[in-house]
Coordinates of N, CA and C in Angstrom, one line a residue:
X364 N -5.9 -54.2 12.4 CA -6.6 -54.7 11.2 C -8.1 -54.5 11.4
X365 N -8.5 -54.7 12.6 CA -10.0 -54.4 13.0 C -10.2 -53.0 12.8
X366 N -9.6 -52.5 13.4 CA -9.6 -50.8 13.6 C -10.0 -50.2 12.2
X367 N -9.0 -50.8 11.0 CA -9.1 -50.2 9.9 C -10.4 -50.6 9.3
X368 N -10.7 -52.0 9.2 CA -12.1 -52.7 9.4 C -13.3 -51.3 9.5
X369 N -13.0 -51.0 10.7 CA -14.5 -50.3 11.3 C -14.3 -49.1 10.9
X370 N -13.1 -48.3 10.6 CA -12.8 -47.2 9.7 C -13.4 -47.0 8.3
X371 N -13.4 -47.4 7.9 CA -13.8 -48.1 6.3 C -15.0 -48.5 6.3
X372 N -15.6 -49.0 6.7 CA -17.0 -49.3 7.5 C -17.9 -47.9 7.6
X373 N -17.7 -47.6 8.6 CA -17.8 -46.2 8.9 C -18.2 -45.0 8.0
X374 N -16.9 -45.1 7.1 CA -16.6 -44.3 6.2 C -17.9 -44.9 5.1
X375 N -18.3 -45.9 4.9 CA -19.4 -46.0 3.5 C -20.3 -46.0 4.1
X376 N -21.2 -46.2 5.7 CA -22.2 -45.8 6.0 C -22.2 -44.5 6.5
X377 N -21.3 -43.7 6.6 CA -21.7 -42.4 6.3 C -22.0 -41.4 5.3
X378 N -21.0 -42.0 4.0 CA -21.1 -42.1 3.0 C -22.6 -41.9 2.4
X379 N -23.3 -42.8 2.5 CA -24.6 -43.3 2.0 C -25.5 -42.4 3.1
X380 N -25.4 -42.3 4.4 CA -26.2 -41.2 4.6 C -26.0 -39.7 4.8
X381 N -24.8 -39.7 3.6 CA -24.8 -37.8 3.8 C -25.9 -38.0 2.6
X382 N -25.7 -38.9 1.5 CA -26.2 -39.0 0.3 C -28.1 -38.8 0.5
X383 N -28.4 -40.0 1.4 CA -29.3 -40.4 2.0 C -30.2 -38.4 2.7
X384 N -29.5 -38.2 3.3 CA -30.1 -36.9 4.2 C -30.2 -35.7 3.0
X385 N -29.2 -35.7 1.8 CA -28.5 -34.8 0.6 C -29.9 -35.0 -0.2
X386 N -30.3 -35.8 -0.6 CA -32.2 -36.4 -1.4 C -33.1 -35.6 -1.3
X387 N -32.8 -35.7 0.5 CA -34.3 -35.7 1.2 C -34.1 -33.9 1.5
X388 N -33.4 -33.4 1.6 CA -33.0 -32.0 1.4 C -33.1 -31.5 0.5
X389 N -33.0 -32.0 -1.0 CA -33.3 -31.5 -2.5 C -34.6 -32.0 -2.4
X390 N -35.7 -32.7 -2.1 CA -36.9 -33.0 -2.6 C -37.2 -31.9 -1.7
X391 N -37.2 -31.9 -0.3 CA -37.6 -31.1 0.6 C -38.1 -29.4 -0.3
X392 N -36.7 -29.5 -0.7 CA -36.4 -27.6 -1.3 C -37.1 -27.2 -2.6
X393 N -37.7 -28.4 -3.3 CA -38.1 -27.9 -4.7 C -39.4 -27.4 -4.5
X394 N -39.8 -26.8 -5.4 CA -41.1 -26.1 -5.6 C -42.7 -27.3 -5.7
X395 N -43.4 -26.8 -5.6 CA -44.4 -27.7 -6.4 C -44.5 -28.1 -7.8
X396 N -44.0 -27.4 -8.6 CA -44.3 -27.3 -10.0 C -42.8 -27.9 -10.2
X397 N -41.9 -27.5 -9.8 CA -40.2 -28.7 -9.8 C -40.4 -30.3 -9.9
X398 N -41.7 -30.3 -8.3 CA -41.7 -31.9 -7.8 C -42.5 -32.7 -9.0
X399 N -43.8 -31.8 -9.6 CA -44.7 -32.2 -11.0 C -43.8 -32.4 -11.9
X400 N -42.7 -31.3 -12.8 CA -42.2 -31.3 -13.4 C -40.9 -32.9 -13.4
X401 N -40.8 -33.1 -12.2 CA -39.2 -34.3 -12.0 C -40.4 -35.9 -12.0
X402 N -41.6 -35.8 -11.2 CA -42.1 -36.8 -11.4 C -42.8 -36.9 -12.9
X403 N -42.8 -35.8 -13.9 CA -43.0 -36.4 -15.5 C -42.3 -36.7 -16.1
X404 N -41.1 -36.7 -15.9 CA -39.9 -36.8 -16.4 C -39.7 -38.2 -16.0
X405 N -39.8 -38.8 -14.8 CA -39.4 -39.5 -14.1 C -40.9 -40.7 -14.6
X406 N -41.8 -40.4 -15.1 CA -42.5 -41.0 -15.5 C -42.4 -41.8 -17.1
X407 N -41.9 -40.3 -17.8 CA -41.9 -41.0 -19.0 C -40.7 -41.7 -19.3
X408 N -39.4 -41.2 -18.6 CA -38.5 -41.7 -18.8 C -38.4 -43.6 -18.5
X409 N -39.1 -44.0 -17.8 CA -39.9 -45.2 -16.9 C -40.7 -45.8 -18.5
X410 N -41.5 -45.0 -19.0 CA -42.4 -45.7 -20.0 C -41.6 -46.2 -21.8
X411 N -40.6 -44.8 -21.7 CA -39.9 -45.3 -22.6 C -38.9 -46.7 -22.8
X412 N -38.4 -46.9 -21.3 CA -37.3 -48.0 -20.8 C -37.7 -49.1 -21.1
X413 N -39.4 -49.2 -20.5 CA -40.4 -50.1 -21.4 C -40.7 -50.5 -22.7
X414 N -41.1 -49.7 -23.5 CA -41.0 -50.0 -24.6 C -40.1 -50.0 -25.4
X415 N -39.1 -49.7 -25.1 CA -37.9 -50.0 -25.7 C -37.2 -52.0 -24.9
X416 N -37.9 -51.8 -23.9 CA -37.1 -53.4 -23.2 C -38.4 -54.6 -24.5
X417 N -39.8 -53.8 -24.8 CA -40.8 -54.6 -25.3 C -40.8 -54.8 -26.8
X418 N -39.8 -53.7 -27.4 CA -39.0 -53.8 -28.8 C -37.7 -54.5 -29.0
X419 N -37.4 -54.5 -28.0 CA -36.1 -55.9 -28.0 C -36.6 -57.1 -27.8
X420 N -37.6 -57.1 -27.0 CA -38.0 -59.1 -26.9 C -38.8 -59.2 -28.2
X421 N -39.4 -58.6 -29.0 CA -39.7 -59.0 -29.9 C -39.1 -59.0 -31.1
X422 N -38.2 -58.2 -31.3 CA -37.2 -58.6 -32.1 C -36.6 -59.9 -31.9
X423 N -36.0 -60.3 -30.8 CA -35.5 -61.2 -30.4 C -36.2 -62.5 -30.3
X424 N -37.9 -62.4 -30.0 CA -38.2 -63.6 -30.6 C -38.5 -63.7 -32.2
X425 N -38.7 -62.6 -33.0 CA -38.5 -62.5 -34.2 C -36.9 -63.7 -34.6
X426 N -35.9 -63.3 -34.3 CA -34.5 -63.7 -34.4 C -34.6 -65.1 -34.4
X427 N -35.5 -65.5 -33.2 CA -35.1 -67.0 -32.5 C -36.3 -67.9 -33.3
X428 N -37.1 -67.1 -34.1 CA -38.3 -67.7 -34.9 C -37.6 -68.3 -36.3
X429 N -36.4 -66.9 -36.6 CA -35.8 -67.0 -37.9 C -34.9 -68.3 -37.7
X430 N -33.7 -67.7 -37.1 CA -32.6 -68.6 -36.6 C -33.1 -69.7 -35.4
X431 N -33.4 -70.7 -35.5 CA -34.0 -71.8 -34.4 C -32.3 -72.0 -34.1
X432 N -32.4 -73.0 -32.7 CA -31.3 -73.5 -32.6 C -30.1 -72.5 -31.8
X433 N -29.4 -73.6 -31.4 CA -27.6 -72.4 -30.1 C -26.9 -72.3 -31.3
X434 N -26.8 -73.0 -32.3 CA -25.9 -73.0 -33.4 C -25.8 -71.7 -34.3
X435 N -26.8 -70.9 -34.0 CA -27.4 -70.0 -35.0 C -27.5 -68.3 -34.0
X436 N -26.9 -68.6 -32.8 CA -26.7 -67.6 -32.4 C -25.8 -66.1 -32.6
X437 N -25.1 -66.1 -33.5 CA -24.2 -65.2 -34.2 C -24.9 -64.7 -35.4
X438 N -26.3 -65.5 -35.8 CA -26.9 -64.9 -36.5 C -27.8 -64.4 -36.2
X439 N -28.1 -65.0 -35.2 CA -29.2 -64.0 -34.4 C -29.4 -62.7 -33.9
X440 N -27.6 -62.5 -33.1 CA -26.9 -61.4 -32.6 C -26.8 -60.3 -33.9
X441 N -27.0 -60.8 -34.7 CA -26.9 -59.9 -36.0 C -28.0 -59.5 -36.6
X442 N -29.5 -60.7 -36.9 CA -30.5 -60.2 -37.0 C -31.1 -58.8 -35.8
X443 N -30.6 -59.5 -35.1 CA -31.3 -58.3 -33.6 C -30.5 -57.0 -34.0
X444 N -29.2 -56.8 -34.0 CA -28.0 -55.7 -34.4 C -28.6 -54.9 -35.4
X445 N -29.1 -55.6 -36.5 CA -29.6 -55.2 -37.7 C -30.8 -54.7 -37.8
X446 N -32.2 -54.9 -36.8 CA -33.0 -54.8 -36.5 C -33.3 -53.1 -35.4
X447 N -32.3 -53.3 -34.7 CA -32.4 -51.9 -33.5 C -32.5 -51.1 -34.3

């Protein structure tokens, strides 16, 4: 039982650093203009997640302005639905 224990074990921390060493070997290998090019991407994609997480809370307190109250949550879920 142990044996299999530390087999298994084993097997996800090695796992995680083939993955781990597999990264650092594609960052290593890209170009300059690859590393520019993945960190703008990587930027805007970051900025959009934002404003889209800062268009749902306000919707959502829009919702909770309209519909007050736990009772009114199914309308809410629907003002917001209706709203994205």
């Amino acid at each position: 039982m142990f044996t299999l224990f530390v087999i298994i074990l084993s097997a996800i921390v090695l796992f995680f650093l083939c993955a781990f060493i597999t990264g650092i070997v594609k960052a290593l290998s890209q170009t300059p203009e690859e590393q520019k090019e993945f960190l703008e991407n990587y930027r805007m994609e970051k900025k959009q997640k934002k404003e889209s997480k800062r268009l749902y809370r306000s919707i959502e307190n829009q919702a909770i302005a309209k519909y007050p109250g736990r009772a009114n949550y199914r309308k809410r879920k629907a003002y917001i639905d209706r709203h994205l």
